[in-house]
Amino acid sequence: MSDRVRLAGVHKRFGDKHVLKGIDLSVAEHDVVCLIGSSGSGKSTILRCINLLETVDEGAIYLDGEIITRRETDPNLVRQFVGIVFQSYNLFPHMNVLDNVTLSPRRVHGKGRVEAEDHAVALLERFGLSDKVYEFPDRLSGGQQQRVAVVRALATEPELLLLDEITAALDPELVGEVLGVIRDLITDGMTLILATHEMGFARDVATRVCFLDDGAILEEGPPDQFFSDPKMPRTQQFLRRVIDAGRL
Amino acid sequence: MTDTDNREPAEAIELPAGSRFVSPGSPGLFNGLFGQSGSKGALVAFASTVLFLVVAAIVILNSEAWPKVQNQFLNWEHFKASFPAILGAFWLDMQMFAVAEVLILSFALLVAVLRVLRGPAFFPLRVLSTIYIDLFRGVPLLLVIFLLGFGVPALDLPGVPKSPMFWGIVSLVLSYSAYTAEVYRSGLESVHESQRAAARALGLTQWQALRFAILPQAIRNVIPALLNGLVSLQKDVALISVLGLREAVREAEIYKARTFNYTSLLVAAILFLIVSVPVARFADWYTARDRRARTKGLQ
Ligand SMILES: Nc1ncnc2c1ncn2[C@@H]1O[C@H](COP(=O)(O)OP(=O)(O)OP(=O)(O)O)[C@@H](O)[C@H]1O
Ligand SMILES: [Mg+2]
């Protein structure tokens, strides 16, 4: 099967700071790739590079075989196929839930209001938000806000979804409802790349786990092997710390 | 007697008027006029204000020059005589004010947006708007009015209007837009970068992100500052009188020159106050309400 996304030797610098040091990563259709690693290792940066919120300094990123990291690419076209959800939800506070969700379908994808709203309401219903359609974000719990953010990304019908630690800002008791939503997406066959600190979840749902350390993928593999039999000392050390912190 | 007498001391614990457990209720339009909002505080403030006014009145009314001043500045006959013409001229002020304000709000927005645009293609526009803002914020409005109002018509260019009203309004718009653009810009910068990222990540173009995600939030953040600009513009319209336009201040001066009585100036002052005080009160009320709504949102 051909790759949906491929990163080839991607380097990224912020000024003098070398943040990504030659990332190679292939993601096939229906893959669920989990990026794990300590804070500052470059997980968010990888995701932001894939949907072109950041430019790449060296190397290339391919989407369905086509190189997207070149000047001619229209980032807005890429983003119509690649959705992203952020740790901090980033809902638009001046719009209600429905307007948040229908903004892109209407303005970017040219859908009519009725069609966009019907679709949005159906999605909101599916993720248990049918009574929040006309609510403003500041009246929602963190978990609800994050679910709305996922729905907002889904409303554009992306073929690939990037999730950047979307449970990290949530109270522990709200994490479950958001992870449940991701499980549903995986059941539907959505291709996902997610940065996460939820190791148990990664072990459950990932088709592949990549351990990032200081801007490089140090080790990767299927979750069973990765979590039970890590090869690299850095990986072992990281997992031990995670286990000590009670996150696995 | 019975149980009413030996109630628990709990009854004695009464919440004071300014308690943090008692909701102050919705803000009144005139709240804040006396500083404190509690009824006791308002009473004290009111009493001291009255006292001050009475003392000031006694001092002024007993001064030797008062009868002369009263006749010069507060002459009821002159008040009545000058009022109709000044009121008519004041209407012109208000029309110019309205036209100028609409133009300022739109033009300043354009300038502010040009200033925050990203990408090398917009570099010349960014520079242009920066130069414009620096220029017109630095030159006194009165000078701008003189230079444009007398200078441009003197050039006698074909097809270019010469009316003082036109150049007066242009001067107001150019000068005020420079300030107002900076107000908008501070609003734009107050919206967190992640909002832009979220909009762009959804496939919105730079323009769409501005229009749908950033600007509505930015403008809401600066409405109090825009209202303050409104109050200030309302009176600065009168500066156009230096071009000889017969608006309220000019009309009052003409009356004064004819009769050697200053009451007409007071008429003009009162007319300006009748408009500006409600706007200022509204600005304060809106600002307070907005702040309350925000702090509530944080809880
Ligand atoms: N816009 C930026 N400017 C400068 N440095 C940045 C920028 N964005 C990220 N960095 C730096 O790049 C490095 C990688 O950041 P990144 O956000 O990708 O890490 P992360 O793995 O997502 O960490 P976390 O788990 O804390 O989210 C960090 O050292 C960070 O300080
Ligand atoms: Mg991150």
Coordinates of C-alpha atoms and ligand atoms in Angstrom, one line a residue:
Chain A
M1 CA 0.0 0.0 0.0
S2 CA 1.3 3.4 -0.9
D3 CA 1.9 6.0 1.8
R4 CA -0.6 8.7 2.5
V5 CA 2.1 10.8 4.2
R6 CA 5.8 10.6 4.1
L7 CA 8.4 12.7 5.8
A8 CA 11.9 12.4 4.3
G9 CA 14.9 13.8 6.1
V10 CA 12.9 16.7 7.6
H11 CA 14.9 19.4 9.4
K12 CA 13.5 22.4 11.2
R13 CA 15.2 25.2 13.0
F14 CA 13.9 28.1 15.0
G15 CA 16.7 30.5 14.7
D16 CA 19.8 28.7 16.1
K17 CA 17.6 26.0 17.7
H18 CA 17.7 22.8 15.7
V19 CA 14.3 21.3 16.6
L20 CA 13.8 18.5 14.0
K21 CA 17.0 16.6 13.0
G22 CA 16.2 14.5 10.0
I23 CA 12.7 13.0 10.6
D24 CA 11.8 10.0 8.4
L25 CA 8.2 8.8 8.8
S26 CA 5.7 7.0 6.6
V27 CA 2.0 6.8 7.4
A28 CA -0.2 4.5 5.4
E29 CA -4.0 4.6 5.0
H30 CA -5.8 3.7 8.3
D31 CA -2.6 3.9 10.2
V32 CA -2.7 5.3 13.7
V33 CA 0.8 6.6 14.5
C34 CA 1.5 7.8 18.0
L35 CA 4.3 10.2 18.6
I36 CA 5.6 10.1 22.1
G37 CA 8.6 11.7 23.8
S38 CA 9.4 14.2 26.5
S39 CA 8.4 17.8 26.4
G40 CA 10.2 19.8 23.8
S41 CA 11.3 16.7 21.7
G42 CA 9.5 18.1 18.6
K43 CA 6.1 16.3 18.5
S44 CA 4.0 19.4 17.9
T45 CA 6.5 20.7 15.4
I46 CA 6.2 17.6 13.3
L47 CA 2.4 17.9 13.2
R48 CA 2.6 21.6 12.4
C49 CA 5.0 20.9 9.6
I50 CA 2.7 18.3 8.1
N51 CA -0.2 20.7 7.6
L52 CA 2.2 23.5 6.7
L53 CA 1.7 25.7 9.8
E54 CA 5.5 25.7 9.9
T55 CA 7.9 25.6 6.9
V56 CA 10.5 22.9 6.6
D57 CA 14.2 23.9 6.3
E58 CA 15.5 20.7 4.7
G59 CA 14.0 17.5 3.4
A60 CA 10.5 17.0 2.1
I61 CA 7.0 16.0 3.1
Y62 CA 4.8 14.0 0.6
L63 CA 1.0 13.8 0.7
D64 CA -0.3 11.0 -1.5
G65 CA 3.0 10.9 -3.3
E66 CA 3.0 14.6 -4.1
I67 CA 5.6 16.8 -2.5
I68 CA 3.9 19.6 -0.5
T69 CA 6.9 21.3 1.0
R70 CA 7.7 23.6 -2.0
R71 CA 6.7 27.1 -2.8
E72 CA 4.1 26.2 -5.4
T73 CA 1.9 24.4 -2.9
D74 CA -1.2 26.1 -1.8
P75 CA -1.3 25.4 1.9
N76 CA -5.0 25.9 2.0
L77 CA -5.5 23.0 -0.4
V78 CA -3.4 20.8 1.8
R79 CA -5.3 21.8 4.8
Q80 CA -8.6 20.8 3.2
F81 CA -7.3 17.2 3.4
V82 CA -5.3 17.4 6.6
G83 CA -7.1 18.5 9.8
I84 CA -5.5 19.3 13.1
V85 CA -6.7 19.6 16.6
F86 CA -4.7 21.4 19.2
Q87 CA -4.0 20.8 22.9
S88 CA -5.7 24.1 23.8
Y89 CA -8.9 23.5 21.7
N90 CA -8.6 27.0 20.1
L91 CA -12.3 27.3 19.5
F92 CA -13.4 30.8 18.3
P93 CA -14.9 32.3 21.4
H94 CA -17.1 34.8 19.6
M95 CA -19.0 32.0 17.7
N96 CA -21.4 29.4 19.0
V97 CA -20.6 25.7 18.5
L98 CA -22.5 25.5 15.3
D99 CA -20.8 28.5 13.7
N100 CA -17.4 27.1 14.9
V101 CA -18.1 23.8 13.2
T102 CA -19.6 25.2 9.9
L103 CA -17.1 28.0 9.3
S104 CA -14.7 26.0 7.2
P105 CA -17.3 23.9 5.4
R106 CA -19.1 27.0 4.3
R107 CA -16.2 29.4 3.7
V108 CA -13.5 27.1 2.4
H109 CA -15.4 24.1 1.0
G110 CA -18.2 26.2 -0.4
K111 CA -21.1 24.3 1.2
G112 CA -24.5 25.9 1.6
R113 CA -25.6 26.9 5.0
V114 CA -28.3 24.2 5.3
E115 CA -26.1 21.4 4.1
A116 CA -23.2 22.5 6.3
E117 CA -25.4 22.8 9.4
D118 CA -27.1 19.5 8.8
H119 CA -23.8 17.8 8.6
A120 CA -22.5 19.7 11.7
V121 CA -25.5 18.8 13.7
A122 CA -25.2 15.1 12.8
L123 CA -21.6 15.1 13.8
L124 CA -22.3 16.9 17.1
E125 CA -25.1 14.4 17.8
R126 CA -22.8 11.5 17.2
F127 CA -20.3 12.8 19.7
G128 CA -22.9 13.5 22.3
L129 CA -23.0 17.3 21.8
S130 CA -26.5 17.7 20.4
D131 CA -27.6 19.9 23.3
K132 CA -24.6 22.2 22.9
V133 CA -25.3 23.3 19.3
Y134 CA -26.0 26.9 20.1
E135 CA -23.8 27.2 23.2
F136 CA -20.8 29.5 23.2
P137 CA -17.4 27.9 24.0
D138 CA -16.9 29.6 27.3
R139 CA -20.0 27.8 28.6
L140 CA -18.6 24.3 27.8
S141 CA -16.4 22.1 29.9
G142 CA -12.9 21.4 28.7
G143 CA -13.9 18.0 27.5
Q144 CA -16.9 19.3 25.6
Q145 CA -14.7 22.1 24.0
Q146 CA -12.2 19.6 22.9
R147 CA -14.9 17.3 21.4
V148 CA -16.3 20.4 19.5
A149 CA -12.7 21.0 18.3
V150 CA -12.5 17.5 17.0
V151 CA -15.9 17.8 15.3
R152 CA -14.8 21.1 13.8
A153 CA -11.8 19.4 12.3
L154 CA -14.0 16.5 11.1
A155 CA -16.6 18.7 9.5
T156 CA -14.2 19.4 6.7
E157 CA -14.0 15.7 6.0
P158 CA -10.2 15.4 6.2
E159 CA -8.5 12.3 5.0
L160 CA -5.8 12.6 7.6
L161 CA -6.2 14.0 11.1
L162 CA -3.4 15.3 13.3
L163 CA -4.1 15.4 17.0
D164 CA -1.6 17.3 19.2
E165 CA -1.9 16.1 22.8
I166 CA -5.6 16.9 22.7
T167 CA -6.2 15.5 26.2
A168 CA -3.2 17.1 27.9
A169 CA -5.1 20.2 29.1
L170 CA -8.1 18.3 30.4
D171 CA -9.0 17.3 33.9
P172 CA -8.4 13.6 34.4
E173 CA -12.1 12.7 34.6
L174 CA -12.7 14.4 31.2
V175 CA -9.9 12.6 29.3
G176 CA -12.0 9.5 28.8
E177 CA -14.8 11.1 26.8
V178 CA -12.3 12.6 24.4
L179 CA -10.3 9.4 24.0
G180 CA -13.6 7.7 23.3
V181 CA -14.1 10.0 20.4
I182 CA -10.7 9.1 19.0
R183 CA -11.5 5.4 19.3
D184 CA -14.7 6.0 17.3
L185 CA -12.6 7.7 14.6
I186 CA -10.2 4.8 14.5
T187 CA -13.1 2.3 14.1
D188 CA -14.2 4.4 11.2
G189 CA -10.8 3.9 9.6
M190 CA -9.5 7.4 9.9
T191 CA -5.8 7.9 9.3
L192 CA -4.3 9.5 12.4
I193 CA -1.1 10.9 13.6
L194 CA -1.3 11.8 17.3
A195 CA 1.1 13.3 19.8
T196 CA 0.2 12.0 23.2
H197 CA 1.3 11.5 26.8
E198 CA -1.5 8.8 27.2
M199 CA 0.7 5.8 27.0
G200 CA -2.0 3.3 27.8
F201 CA -4.1 4.7 25.1
A202 CA -1.2 4.7 22.6
R203 CA -0.6 1.0 23.4
D204 CA -4.3 0.2 22.8
V205 CA -4.9 2.0 19.6
A206 CA -1.6 2.7 17.8
T207 CA -0.6 0.7 14.8
R208 CA 2.8 2.2 15.3
V209 CA 4.6 4.1 18.1
C210 CA 7.4 6.5 17.4
F211 CA 9.6 7.7 20.3
L212 CA 11.0 11.2 19.7
D213 CA 14.1 12.4 21.5
D214 CA 15.6 15.8 20.9
G215 CA 14.3 16.2 17.4
A216 CA 14.9 12.7 16.1
I217 CA 12.9 9.5 16.0
L218 CA 15.0 7.3 18.2
E219 CA 12.9 4.1 18.1
E220 CA 9.7 3.0 16.5
G221 CA 7.6 -0.1 16.2
P222 CA 4.3 -1.8 16.8
P223 CA 3.0 -1.0 20.3
D224 CA 3.4 -4.5 21.8
Q225 CA 7.0 -4.7 20.9
F226 CA 7.7 -1.0 21.7
F227 CA 6.2 -1.0 25.2
S228 CA 7.3 -4.5 26.3
D229 CA 10.7 -4.7 24.7
P230 CA 12.2 -1.3 24.0
K231 CA 15.7 -1.5 22.5
M232 CA 17.3 1.9 23.2
P233 CA 18.4 2.9 26.7
R234 CA 16.8 6.4 26.2
T235 CA 13.5 4.7 25.4
Q236 CA 13.7 2.4 28.4
Q237 CA 14.5 5.3 30.6
F238 CA 11.6 7.4 29.2
L239 CA 9.2 4.5 29.7
R240 CA 10.4 3.8 33.2
R241 CA 9.7 7.5 34.1
V242 CA 6.3 7.2 32.5
I243 CA 5.5 4.1 34.5
D244 CA 6.8 5.7 37.7
A245 CA 4.5 8.6 37.0
G246 CA 1.6 6.2 36.8
R247 CA 0.8 6.9 33.2
L248 CA 1.1 3.3 31.9
Chain B
M1 CA -42.1 37.3 76.0
T2 CA -41.5 34.4 73.7
D3 CA -39.0 33.1 71.3
T4 CA -38.4 36.3 69.4
D5 CA -36.4 37.6 72.4
N6 CA -34.0 34.8 72.9
R7 CA -33.2 34.1 69.3
E8 CA -29.7 32.8 68.5
P9 CA -27.1 35.5 68.1
A10 CA -26.8 34.4 64.5
E11 CA -29.5 36.9 63.7
A12 CA -27.1 39.7 64.6
I13 CA -24.7 38.8 61.9
E14 CA -25.8 41.0 59.1
L15 CA -24.1 41.4 55.8
P16 CA -22.7 45.0 55.4
A17 CA -23.9 46.9 52.4
G18 CA -20.6 46.6 50.6
S19 CA -20.3 42.9 51.3
R20 CA -18.7 40.7 48.7
F21 CA -21.4 38.2 49.2
V22 CA -24.1 40.6 48.0
S23 CA -24.4 41.1 44.3
P24 CA -24.2 44.8 43.4
G25 CA -26.8 44.2 40.7
S26 CA -26.6 45.3 37.1
P27 CA -24.6 48.4 36.5
G28 CA -26.7 51.5 36.1
L29 CA -25.9 53.9 33.3
F30 CA -25.0 56.6 35.8
N31 CA -23.1 54.4 38.2
G32 CA -19.6 55.5 38.8
L33 CA -20.6 59.2 38.5
F34 CA -19.9 59.5 42.2
G35 CA -17.1 57.0 42.5
Q36 CA -18.7 54.6 45.0
S37 CA -21.7 52.5 44.0
G38 CA -23.1 51.7 47.4
S39 CA -26.0 53.9 48.4
K40 CA -24.2 55.2 51.5
G41 CA -21.1 56.1 49.5
A42 CA -23.2 57.8 46.9
L43 CA -24.8 59.9 49.5
V44 CA -21.5 61.0 50.9
A45 CA -20.2 61.8 47.5
F46 CA -23.4 63.7 46.6
A47 CA -23.3 65.7 49.8
S48 CA -19.6 66.7 49.4
T49 CA -20.2 67.6 45.8
V50 CA -23.1 69.9 46.7
L51 CA -21.1 71.4 49.5
F52 CA -18.2 72.2 47.1
L53 CA -20.6 73.7 44.6
V54 CA -22.2 75.9 47.2
V55 CA -18.9 77.2 48.5
A56 CA -17.6 77.8 45.0
A57 CA -20.9 79.6 44.2
I58 CA -20.6 81.8 47.3
V59 CA -17.0 82.7 46.5
I60 CA -17.7 83.5 42.9
L61 CA -21.0 85.3 43.4
N62 CA -19.5 87.6 46.0
S63 CA -16.5 88.5 44.0
E64 CA -16.3 92.1 42.9
A65 CA -16.2 91.4 39.2
W66 CA -19.1 89.0 39.2
P67 CA -21.9 91.3 38.0
K68 CA -19.8 92.3 35.1
V69 CA -18.8 88.8 34.3
Q70 CA -22.4 87.6 34.6
N71 CA -23.5 90.2 32.1
Q72 CA -20.7 89.3 29.8
F73 CA -21.1 85.5 29.9
L74 CA -24.5 84.7 31.3
N75 CA -26.9 87.1 29.8
W76 CA -30.3 85.5 29.3
E77 CA -31.3 87.9 26.6
H78 CA -28.2 87.2 24.6
F79 CA -28.6 83.5 25.3
K80 CA -32.1 83.5 23.7
A81 CA -31.1 85.8 20.8
S82 CA -28.0 83.7 19.8
F83 CA -29.5 80.3 20.4
P84 CA -31.4 79.6 17.1
A85 CA -28.5 80.4 14.7
I86 CA -26.0 78.5 16.9
L87 CA -28.3 75.5 17.1
G88 CA -28.6 75.5 13.3
A89 CA -24.9 75.7 12.9
F90 CA -24.4 72.9 15.5
W91 CA -26.5 70.6 13.4
L92 CA -23.8 71.1 10.7
D93 CA -21.2 70.1 13.3
M94 CA -23.1 66.9 14.1
Q95 CA -23.4 66.0 10.4
M96 CA -19.7 66.5 9.8
F97 CA -19.0 64.5 13.0
A98 CA -21.2 61.6 11.7
V99 CA -19.6 61.6 8.3
A100 CA -16.1 61.8 9.7
E101 CA -16.6 59.1 12.3
V102 CA -17.9 56.6 9.7
L103 CA -14.9 57.4 7.4
I104 CA -12.5 57.2 10.3
L105 CA -13.7 53.8 11.5
S106 CA -13.4 52.3 8.0
F107 CA -10.2 53.9 6.9
A108 CA -8.4 53.3 10.1
L109 CA -9.4 49.6 10.0
L110 CA -8.0 49.4 6.5
V111 CA -4.7 51.0 7.6
A112 CA -4.5 48.7 10.7
V113 CA -5.1 45.6 8.6
L114 CA -2.5 46.6 6.1
R115 CA 0.0 47.0 8.9
V116 CA -0.4 43.5 10.3
L117 CA -0.5 41.6 7.0
R118 CA 2.1 39.0 6.6
G119 CA 4.2 38.0 3.6
P120 CA 6.8 39.9 1.6
A121 CA 4.2 40.9 -1.1
F122 CA 2.6 43.2 1.4
F123 CA 5.9 44.9 2.5
P124 CA 5.3 48.1 0.6
L125 CA 1.8 48.5 2.0
R126 CA 3.1 47.8 5.5
V127 CA 5.7 50.5 5.2
L128 CA 3.2 52.9 3.7
S129 CA 0.7 52.5 6.5
T130 CA 3.5 52.9 9.1
I131 CA 4.7 56.1 7.5
Y132 CA 1.2 57.5 7.3
I133 CA 0.5 56.7 11.0
D134 CA 3.8 58.2 12.2
L135 CA 3.2 61.3 10.1
F136 CA -0.4 62.1 11.2
R137 CA 0.0 61.2 14.8
G138 CA 2.9 63.6 15.0
V139 CA 1.3 66.7 13.5
P140 CA -1.3 68.7 15.6
L141 CA -4.8 68.4 14.1
L142 CA -5.1 72.1 13.9
L143 CA -2.0 72.3 11.7
V144 CA -3.4 69.6 9.4
I145 CA -6.6 71.6 9.0
F146 CA -4.7 74.8 8.2
L147 CA -2.4 73.1 5.8
L148 CA -5.0 71.1 3.9
G149 CA -7.8 73.6 4.2
F150 CA -5.9 76.6 3.0
G151 CA -3.0 74.9 1.2
V152 CA -4.8 72.6 -1.2
P153 CA -7.4 75.0 -2.5
A154 CA -4.6 77.6 -3.0
L155 CA -3.0 75.1 -5.5
D156 CA -6.0 75.6 -7.7
L157 CA -5.9 72.1 -9.1
P158 CA -8.5 71.3 -11.7
G159 CA -11.2 69.0 -10.4
V160 CA -10.1 69.2 -6.7
P161 CA -12.7 70.5 -4.4
K162 CA -12.0 73.8 -2.5
S163 CA -14.8 73.7 0.1
P164 CA -13.5 74.2 3.6
M165 CA -16.0 71.6 4.8
F166 CA -14.5 69.0 2.5
W167 CA -10.9 69.7 3.5
G168 CA -11.9 70.0 7.1
I169 CA -13.4 66.6 7.1
V170 CA -10.5 65.2 5.2
S171 CA -8.2 66.6 7.9
L172 CA -10.2 65.0 10.7
V173 CA -10.3 61.7 8.9
L174 CA -6.5 61.7 8.2
S175 CA -5.6 62.7 11.7
Y176 CA -8.0 60.6 13.7
S177 CA -7.5 57.5 11.5
A178 CA -3.8 57.4 12.4
Y179 CA -4.8 57.1 16.1
T180 CA -7.7 54.9 15.5
A181 CA -5.6 52.5 13.3
E182 CA -3.3 52.1 16.3
V183 CA -6.3 51.3 18.5
Y184 CA -7.4 48.6 16.0
R185 CA -3.8 47.3 15.9
S186 CA -3.6 46.9 19.6
G187 CA -6.9 45.0 19.3
L188 CA -5.5 42.8 16.6
E189 CA -2.4 42.0 18.7
S190 CA -4.5 41.2 21.7
V191 CA -6.0 38.2 19.9
H192 CA -3.8 35.2 20.6
E193 CA -1.7 33.8 17.8
S194 CA -3.3 30.4 18.3
Q195 CA -6.6 31.8 17.0
R196 CA -4.9 32.6 13.7
A197 CA -3.3 29.1 13.6
A198 CA -6.7 27.5 14.2
A199 CA -8.3 29.4 11.4
R200 CA -5.5 28.8 9.0
A201 CA -5.4 25.1 9.9
L202 CA -9.1 24.9 8.8
G203 CA -8.0 26.0 5.4
L204 CA -9.1 29.7 5.7
T205 CA -7.0 32.2 3.8
Q206 CA -5.2 35.0 5.5
W207 CA -8.1 37.3 4.7
Q208 CA -10.8 34.9 5.8
A209 CA -8.9 34.2 9.1
L210 CA -8.8 38.0 9.7
R211 CA -12.4 38.6 8.8
F212 CA -14.1 35.7 10.5
A213 CA -11.7 34.8 13.4
I214 CA -9.5 37.7 14.3
L215 CA -11.3 41.0 13.6
P216 CA -14.5 40.3 15.4
Q217 CA -12.5 39.5 18.6
A218 CA -10.1 42.4 18.0
I219 CA -12.8 45.0 17.5
R220 CA -14.7 43.8 20.6
N221 CA -11.6 44.3 22.6
V222 CA -11.2 47.9 21.6
I223 CA -14.8 49.2 21.6
P224 CA -14.2 51.2 24.8
A225 CA -11.2 52.9 23.2
L226 CA -13.1 53.6 20.0
L227 CA -15.9 55.1 22.1
N228 CA -13.4 57.5 23.7
G229 CA -12.2 58.5 20.3
L230 CA -15.9 59.3 19.5
V231 CA -16.2 61.6 22.4
S232 CA -13.0 63.4 21.4
L233 CA -13.9 63.7 17.7
Q234 CA -17.3 65.2 18.6
K235 CA -15.7 68.3 19.9
D236 CA -12.7 68.5 17.6
V237 CA -15.1 68.9 14.7
A238 CA -15.3 72.5 15.9
L239 CA -11.7 73.1 14.9
I240 CA -12.9 73.3 11.3
S241 CA -14.2 76.7 12.2
V242 CA -10.7 78.1 11.6
L243 CA -11.4 77.6 7.9
G244 CA -14.3 80.1 8.2
L245 CA -17.0 77.4 8.0
R246 CA -20.1 78.6 9.8
E247 CA -20.5 75.8 12.3
A248 CA -21.5 76.4 15.9
V249 CA -18.3 77.8 17.3
R250 CA -17.9 80.1 14.3
E251 CA -21.5 81.2 14.6
A252 CA -21.0 81.9 18.3
E253 CA -17.9 84.0 17.5
I254 CA -19.8 86.0 14.9
Y255 CA -22.5 86.8 17.4
K256 CA -19.9 87.7 20.0
A257 CA -18.1 90.0 17.5
R258 CA -21.4 91.7 16.7
T259 CA -22.6 92.2 20.2
F260 CA -19.5 92.2 22.4
N261 CA -21.2 89.6 24.6
Y262 CA -19.7 86.2 25.3
T263 CA -22.9 84.4 26.2
S264 CA -23.1 82.9 22.7
L265 CA -19.9 80.9 23.4
L266 CA -21.6 79.4 26.4
V267 CA -24.5 78.4 24.2
A268 CA -22.1 76.6 21.9
A269 CA -20.4 74.9 24.9
I270 CA -23.7 73.7 26.3
L271 CA -24.7 72.2 22.9
F272 CA -21.5 70.3 22.7
L273 CA -21.9 69.0 26.3
I274 CA -25.5 67.9 25.6
V275 CA -24.1 65.4 23.1
S276 CA -20.7 64.5 24.6
V277 CA -21.8 63.8 28.2
P278 CA -24.3 61.0 27.3
V279 CA -21.7 59.4 24.9
A280 CA -19.0 59.6 27.7
R281 CA -21.4 58.0 30.2
F282 CA -22.3 55.3 27.7
A283 CA -18.6 54.6 27.1
D284 CA -18.0 54.2 30.8
W285 CA -21.1 52.0 31.3
Y286 CA -20.2 49.8 28.3
T287 CA -16.6 49.4 29.5
A288 CA -17.7 48.4 33.0
R289 CA -20.2 46.0 31.7
D290 CA -17.7 44.5 29.3
R291 CA -15.1 44.1 32.0
R292 CA -17.6 42.4 34.2
A293 CA -18.6 40.0 31.4
R294 CA -15.0 39.1 30.9
T295 CA -14.1 38.5 34.5
K296 CA -17.1 36.3 34.7
G297 CA -15.9 34.4 31.7
L298 CA -12.7 33.7 33.5
Q299 CA -14.3 32.0 36.5
Ligands
LIG1 N1 7.7 29.1 17.2 C1 8.8 28.7 17.9 N2 9.9 29.5 18.0 C2 11.0 29.0 18.7 N3 11.1 27.8 19.2 C3 10.1 27.0 19.1 C4 8.8 27.4 18.4 N4 8.0 26.3 18.5 C5 8.6 25.3 19.1 N5 9.9 25.7 19.5 C6 10.8 24.9 20.2 O1 11.0 23.7 19.5 C7 11.2 22.6 20.4 C8 10.1 21.5 20.1 O2 8.9 22.1 20.4 P1 7.6 21.2 20.2 O3 6.4 22.1 20.6 O4 7.5 20.6 18.9 O5 7.8 20.1 21.4 P2 6.7 19.0 21.9 O6 7.4 17.7 21.7 O7 5.4 19.2 21.2 O8 6.7 19.3 23.4 P3 5.4 19.3 24.4 O9 5.2 17.9 24.8 O10 5.8 20.2 25.5 O11 4.2 19.8 23.6 C9 11.0 23.2 21.8 O12 12.3 23.3 22.3 C10 10.4 24.5 21.6 O13 10.9 25.4 22.6
MG2 MG 3.6 19.9 21.8

